[in-house]
Coordinates of C-alpha atoms in Angstrom, one line a residue:
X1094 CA 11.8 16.7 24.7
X1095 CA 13.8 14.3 27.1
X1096 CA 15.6 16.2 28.9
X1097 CA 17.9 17.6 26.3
X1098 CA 17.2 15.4 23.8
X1099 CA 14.3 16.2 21.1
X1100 CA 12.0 13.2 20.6
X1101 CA 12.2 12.1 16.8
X1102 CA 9.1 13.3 14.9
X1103 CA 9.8 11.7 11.3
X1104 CA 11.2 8.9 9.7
X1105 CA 12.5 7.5 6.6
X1106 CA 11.3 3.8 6.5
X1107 CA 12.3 1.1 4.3
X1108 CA 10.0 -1.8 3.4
X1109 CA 9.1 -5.0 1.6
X1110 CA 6.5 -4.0 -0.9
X1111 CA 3.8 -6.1 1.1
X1112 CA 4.4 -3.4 4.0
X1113 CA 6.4 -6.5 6.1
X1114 CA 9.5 -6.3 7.6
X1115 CA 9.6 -2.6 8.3
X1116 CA 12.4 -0.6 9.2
X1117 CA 13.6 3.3 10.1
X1118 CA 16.6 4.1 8.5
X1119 CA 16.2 7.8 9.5
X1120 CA 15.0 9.7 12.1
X1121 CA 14.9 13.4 13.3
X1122 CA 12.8 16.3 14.3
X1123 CA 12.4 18.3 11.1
X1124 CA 10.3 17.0 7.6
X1125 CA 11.2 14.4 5.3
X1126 CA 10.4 14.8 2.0
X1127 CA 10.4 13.5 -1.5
X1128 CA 12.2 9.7 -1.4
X1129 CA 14.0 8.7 -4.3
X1130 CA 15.3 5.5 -4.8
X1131 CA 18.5 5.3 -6.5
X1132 CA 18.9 2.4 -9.9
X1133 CA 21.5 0.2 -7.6
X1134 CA 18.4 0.0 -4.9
X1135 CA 21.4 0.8 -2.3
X1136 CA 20.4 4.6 -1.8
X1137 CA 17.7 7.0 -1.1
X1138 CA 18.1 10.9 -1.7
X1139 CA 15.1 13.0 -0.1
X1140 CA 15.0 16.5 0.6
X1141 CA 15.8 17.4 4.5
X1142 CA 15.5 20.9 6.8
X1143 CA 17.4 22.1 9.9
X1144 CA 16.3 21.5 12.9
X1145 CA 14.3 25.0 12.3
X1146 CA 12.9 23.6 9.5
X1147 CA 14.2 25.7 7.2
X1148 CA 17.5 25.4 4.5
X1149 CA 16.2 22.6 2.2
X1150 CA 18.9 20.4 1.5
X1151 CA 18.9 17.2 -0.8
X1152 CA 20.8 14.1 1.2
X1153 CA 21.4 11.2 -0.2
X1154 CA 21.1 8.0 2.3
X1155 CA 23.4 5.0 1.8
X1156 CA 21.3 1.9 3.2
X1157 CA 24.7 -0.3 3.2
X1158 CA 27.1 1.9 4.8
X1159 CA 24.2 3.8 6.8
X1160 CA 25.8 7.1 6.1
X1161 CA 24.2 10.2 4.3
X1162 CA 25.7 12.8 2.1
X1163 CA 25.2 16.3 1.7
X1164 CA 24.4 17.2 -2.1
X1165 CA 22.8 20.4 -2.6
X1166 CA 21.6 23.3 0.2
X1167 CA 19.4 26.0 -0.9
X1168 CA 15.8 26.0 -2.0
X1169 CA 15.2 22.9 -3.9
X1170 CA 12.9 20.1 -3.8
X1171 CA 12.0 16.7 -5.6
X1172 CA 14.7 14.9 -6.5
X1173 CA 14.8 12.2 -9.0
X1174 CA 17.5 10.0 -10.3
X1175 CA 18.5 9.5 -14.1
X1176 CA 18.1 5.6 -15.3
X1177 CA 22.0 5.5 -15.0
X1178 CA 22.2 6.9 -11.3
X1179 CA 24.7 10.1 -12.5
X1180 CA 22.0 12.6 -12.3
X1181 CA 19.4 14.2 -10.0
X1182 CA 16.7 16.1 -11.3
X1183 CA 15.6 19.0 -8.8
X1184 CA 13.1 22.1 -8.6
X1185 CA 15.4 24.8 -7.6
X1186 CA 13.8 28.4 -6.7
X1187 CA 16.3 30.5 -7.7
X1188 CA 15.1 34.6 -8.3
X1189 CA 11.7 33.8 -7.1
X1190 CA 10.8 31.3 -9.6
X1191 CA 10.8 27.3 -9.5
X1192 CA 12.4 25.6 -12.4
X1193 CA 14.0 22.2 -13.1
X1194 CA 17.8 21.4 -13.3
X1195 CA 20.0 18.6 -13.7
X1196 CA 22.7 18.2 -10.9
X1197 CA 25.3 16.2 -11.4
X1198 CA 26.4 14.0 -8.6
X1199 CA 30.5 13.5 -9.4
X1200 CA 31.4 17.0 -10.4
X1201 CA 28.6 19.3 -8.6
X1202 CA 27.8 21.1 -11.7
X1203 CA 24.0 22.2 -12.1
X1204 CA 22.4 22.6 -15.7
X1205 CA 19.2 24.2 -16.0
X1206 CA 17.1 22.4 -18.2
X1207 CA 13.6 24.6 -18.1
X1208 CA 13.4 28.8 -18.0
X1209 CA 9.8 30.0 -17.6
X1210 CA 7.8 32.1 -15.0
X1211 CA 5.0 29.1 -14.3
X1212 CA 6.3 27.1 -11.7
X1213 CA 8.2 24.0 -13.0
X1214 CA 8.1 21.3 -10.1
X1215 CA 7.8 17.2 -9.9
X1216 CA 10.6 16.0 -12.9
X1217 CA 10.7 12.2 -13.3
X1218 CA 13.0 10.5 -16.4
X1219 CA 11.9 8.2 -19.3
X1220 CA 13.7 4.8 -18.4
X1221 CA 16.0 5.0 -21.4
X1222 CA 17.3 8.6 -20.1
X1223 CA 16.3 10.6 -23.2
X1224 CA 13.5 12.8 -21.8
X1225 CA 11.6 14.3 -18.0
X1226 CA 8.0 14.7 -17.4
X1227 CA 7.3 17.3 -14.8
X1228 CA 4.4 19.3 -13.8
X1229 CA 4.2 22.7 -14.7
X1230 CA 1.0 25.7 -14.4
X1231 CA 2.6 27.7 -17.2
X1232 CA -0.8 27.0 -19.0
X1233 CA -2.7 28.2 -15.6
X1234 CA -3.6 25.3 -13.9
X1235 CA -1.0 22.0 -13.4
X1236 CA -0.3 20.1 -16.4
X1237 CA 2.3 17.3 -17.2
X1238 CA 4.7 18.3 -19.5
X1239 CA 7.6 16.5 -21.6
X1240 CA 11.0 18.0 -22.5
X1241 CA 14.3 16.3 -23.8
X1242 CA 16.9 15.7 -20.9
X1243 CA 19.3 18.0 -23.6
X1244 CA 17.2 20.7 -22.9
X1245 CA 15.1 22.6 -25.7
X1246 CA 11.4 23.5 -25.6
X1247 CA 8.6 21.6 -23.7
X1248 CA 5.8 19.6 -25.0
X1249 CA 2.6 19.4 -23.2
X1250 CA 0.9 16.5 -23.1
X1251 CA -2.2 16.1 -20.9
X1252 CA -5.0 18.1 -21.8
X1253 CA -7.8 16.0 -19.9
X1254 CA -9.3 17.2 -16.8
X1255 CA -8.4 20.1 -15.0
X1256 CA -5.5 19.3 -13.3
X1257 CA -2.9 16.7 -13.8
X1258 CA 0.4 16.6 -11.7
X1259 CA 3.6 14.6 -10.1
X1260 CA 3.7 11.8 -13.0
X1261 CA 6.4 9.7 -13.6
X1262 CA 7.0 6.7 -15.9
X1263 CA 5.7 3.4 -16.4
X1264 CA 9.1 0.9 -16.7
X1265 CA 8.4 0.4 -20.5
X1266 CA 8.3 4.0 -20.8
X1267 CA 4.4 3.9 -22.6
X1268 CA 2.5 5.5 -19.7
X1269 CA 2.4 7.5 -17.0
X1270 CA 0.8 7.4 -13.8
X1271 CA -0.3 11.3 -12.3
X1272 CA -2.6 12.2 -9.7
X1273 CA -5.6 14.0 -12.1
X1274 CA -8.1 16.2 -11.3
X1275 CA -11.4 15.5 -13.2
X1276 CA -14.0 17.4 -11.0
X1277 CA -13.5 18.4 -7.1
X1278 CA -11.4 15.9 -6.3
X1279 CA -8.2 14.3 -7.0
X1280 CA -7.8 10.8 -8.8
X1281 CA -5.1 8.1 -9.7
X1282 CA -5.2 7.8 -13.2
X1283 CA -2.8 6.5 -16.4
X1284 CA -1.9 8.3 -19.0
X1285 CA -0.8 6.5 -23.0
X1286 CA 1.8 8.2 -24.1
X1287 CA 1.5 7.6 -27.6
X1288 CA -2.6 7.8 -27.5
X1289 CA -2.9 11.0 -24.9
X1290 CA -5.6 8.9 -23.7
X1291 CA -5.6 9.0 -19.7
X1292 CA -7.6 5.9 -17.7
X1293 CA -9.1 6.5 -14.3
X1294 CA -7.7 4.2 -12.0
X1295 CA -9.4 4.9 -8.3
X1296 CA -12.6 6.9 -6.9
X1297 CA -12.0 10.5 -5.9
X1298 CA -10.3 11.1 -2.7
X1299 CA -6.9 12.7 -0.9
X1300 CA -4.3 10.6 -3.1
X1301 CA -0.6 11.4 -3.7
X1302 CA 2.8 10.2 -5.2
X1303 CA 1.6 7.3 -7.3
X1304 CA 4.5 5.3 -8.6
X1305 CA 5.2 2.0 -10.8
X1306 CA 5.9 -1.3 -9.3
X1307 CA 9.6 -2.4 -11.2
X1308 CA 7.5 -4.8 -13.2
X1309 CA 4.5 -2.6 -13.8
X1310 CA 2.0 -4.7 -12.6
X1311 CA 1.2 -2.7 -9.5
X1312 CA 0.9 1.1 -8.9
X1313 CA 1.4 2.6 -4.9
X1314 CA 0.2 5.9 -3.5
X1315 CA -0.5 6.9 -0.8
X1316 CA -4.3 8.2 0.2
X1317 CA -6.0 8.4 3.6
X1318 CA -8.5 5.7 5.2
X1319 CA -10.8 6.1 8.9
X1320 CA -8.7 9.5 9.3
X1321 CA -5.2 8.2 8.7
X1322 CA -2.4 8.2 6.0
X1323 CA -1.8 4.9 4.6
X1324 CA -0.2 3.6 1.8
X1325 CA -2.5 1.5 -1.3
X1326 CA -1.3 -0.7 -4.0
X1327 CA -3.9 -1.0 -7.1
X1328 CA -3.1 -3.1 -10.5
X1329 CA -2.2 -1.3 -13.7
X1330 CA -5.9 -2.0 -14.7
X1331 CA -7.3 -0.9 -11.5
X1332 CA -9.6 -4.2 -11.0
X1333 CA -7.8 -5.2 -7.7
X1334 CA -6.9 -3.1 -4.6
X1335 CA -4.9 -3.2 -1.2
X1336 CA -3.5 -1.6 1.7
X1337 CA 0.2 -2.3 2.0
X1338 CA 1.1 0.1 4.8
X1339 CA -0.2 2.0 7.7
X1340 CA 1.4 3.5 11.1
X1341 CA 0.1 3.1 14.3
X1342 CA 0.6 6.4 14.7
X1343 CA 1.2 9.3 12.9
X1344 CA 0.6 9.8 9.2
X1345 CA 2.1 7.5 6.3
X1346 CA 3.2 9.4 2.8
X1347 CA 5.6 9.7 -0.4
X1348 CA 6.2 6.1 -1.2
X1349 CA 9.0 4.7 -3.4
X1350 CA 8.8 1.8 -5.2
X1351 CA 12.7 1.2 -5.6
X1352 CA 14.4 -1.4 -8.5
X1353 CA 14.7 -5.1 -8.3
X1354 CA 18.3 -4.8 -7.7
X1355 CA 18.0 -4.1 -4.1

């Protein structure tokens, strides 16, 4: 503290995609979870706490206007926007159980899309809107599976390794980068739709939110290097690596790659 003011202890930063030019856009005491760019490239929701850190609330940040709205307060995490920017996808734990709805921004109105006691957590949408991968252990261990964004029954569809979790699309919809789990540690890989064949990408290490460059080309995560968090970008075909990010101090995590339209 400073007298009466508490010292920011996160941020919510906003980069080129070569890690230049960086710049807060948020900061405050309590975490900072889950960024999520929005289509237009003009907003960012994220999950936020009090300054007790507790009462999860999605915001959504408006990077022209600087202000932030208050969408949903209760237990709820990962956000993700539909293709068309009308929809979040959250994990809400309602009656002790984590499942995924659809919130929808103009009216308010929640839908629940999935009902089962696993734990249904991590929903990202197809680019044309039709269908969300999440990450569910109805099976008993984390697995990615598909369901329609109508609702109905879910499909799994990895089956490789022994863990595979927080997926989202490539931008022509054919793959799918996870973090996997092939033996004691955890992996970027890509997963073919169509084949349900799933390529290794990087050696085993601490590695988290992988996500799609907007023309594919590139996938970032973020993994950690002499003891720190930093953030990595590695080609679709995983011949060429690089470190885009790091903090001088403090730990770097949960990139978003946002749109071209920014």
């Amino acid at each position: 503290r400073k007298g009466s003011e508490i010292t920011p202890q996160f941020q919510l930063i906003v980069a080129d995609s070569d890690g230049h030019n960086d710049q807060s856009v948020l900061q405050t005491s309590s975490p900072i979870l889950s960024p999520a760019w929005a289509p237009d490239g003009k907003r960012l929701a994220y999950v936020g706490f009090g300054d007790d850190n507790t009462g999860a609330t999605i915001w959504i940040q408006n990077l022209e206007t600087v202000k932030r709205q208050k969408l949903l307060e209760e237990r709820v995490s990962s956000p993700a926007w539909s293709p068309d920017g009308r929809r979040l996808a959250v994990t809400l734990y309602r009656d002790g159980n984590a499942d995924i709805y659809v919130f929808e921004i103009s009216s308010r109105r929640l839908r629940r899309l999935t009902k089962h006691p696993g734990i249904d957590t991590e929903a990202s949408w197809s680019p044309n809107g039709r269908h969300l991968v999440f990450t569910s252990n109805r099976s008993g261990r984390p697995q990615i599976y598909r369901i329609s964004a109508a609702g109905g029954p879910a499909e799994r569809l990895t089956s490789n390794g022994r863990e595979n979790l927080d997926a989202s699309y490539s931008p022509d919809g054919k793959q799918l980068v996870m973090v996997t789990k092939q033996g004691k540690d955890y992996q970027i890989g890509v997963f073919y739709v169509d084949s349900r064949e799933l390529e290794i990408l990087t050696d085993p290490s601490a590695v988290e939110s992988p996500t799609f460059s907007p023309n594919g080309a590139m996938i970032m995560y973020a993994t950690r290097k002499g003891g720190n968090g930093v953030l990595v970008a590695v080609s679709s075909d995983g011949r060429r690596t690089k470190k885009i990010f790091s903090a001088q101090q403090g730990e770097v995590r949960e990139p978003a790659w946002s749109s071209w339209k920014q």
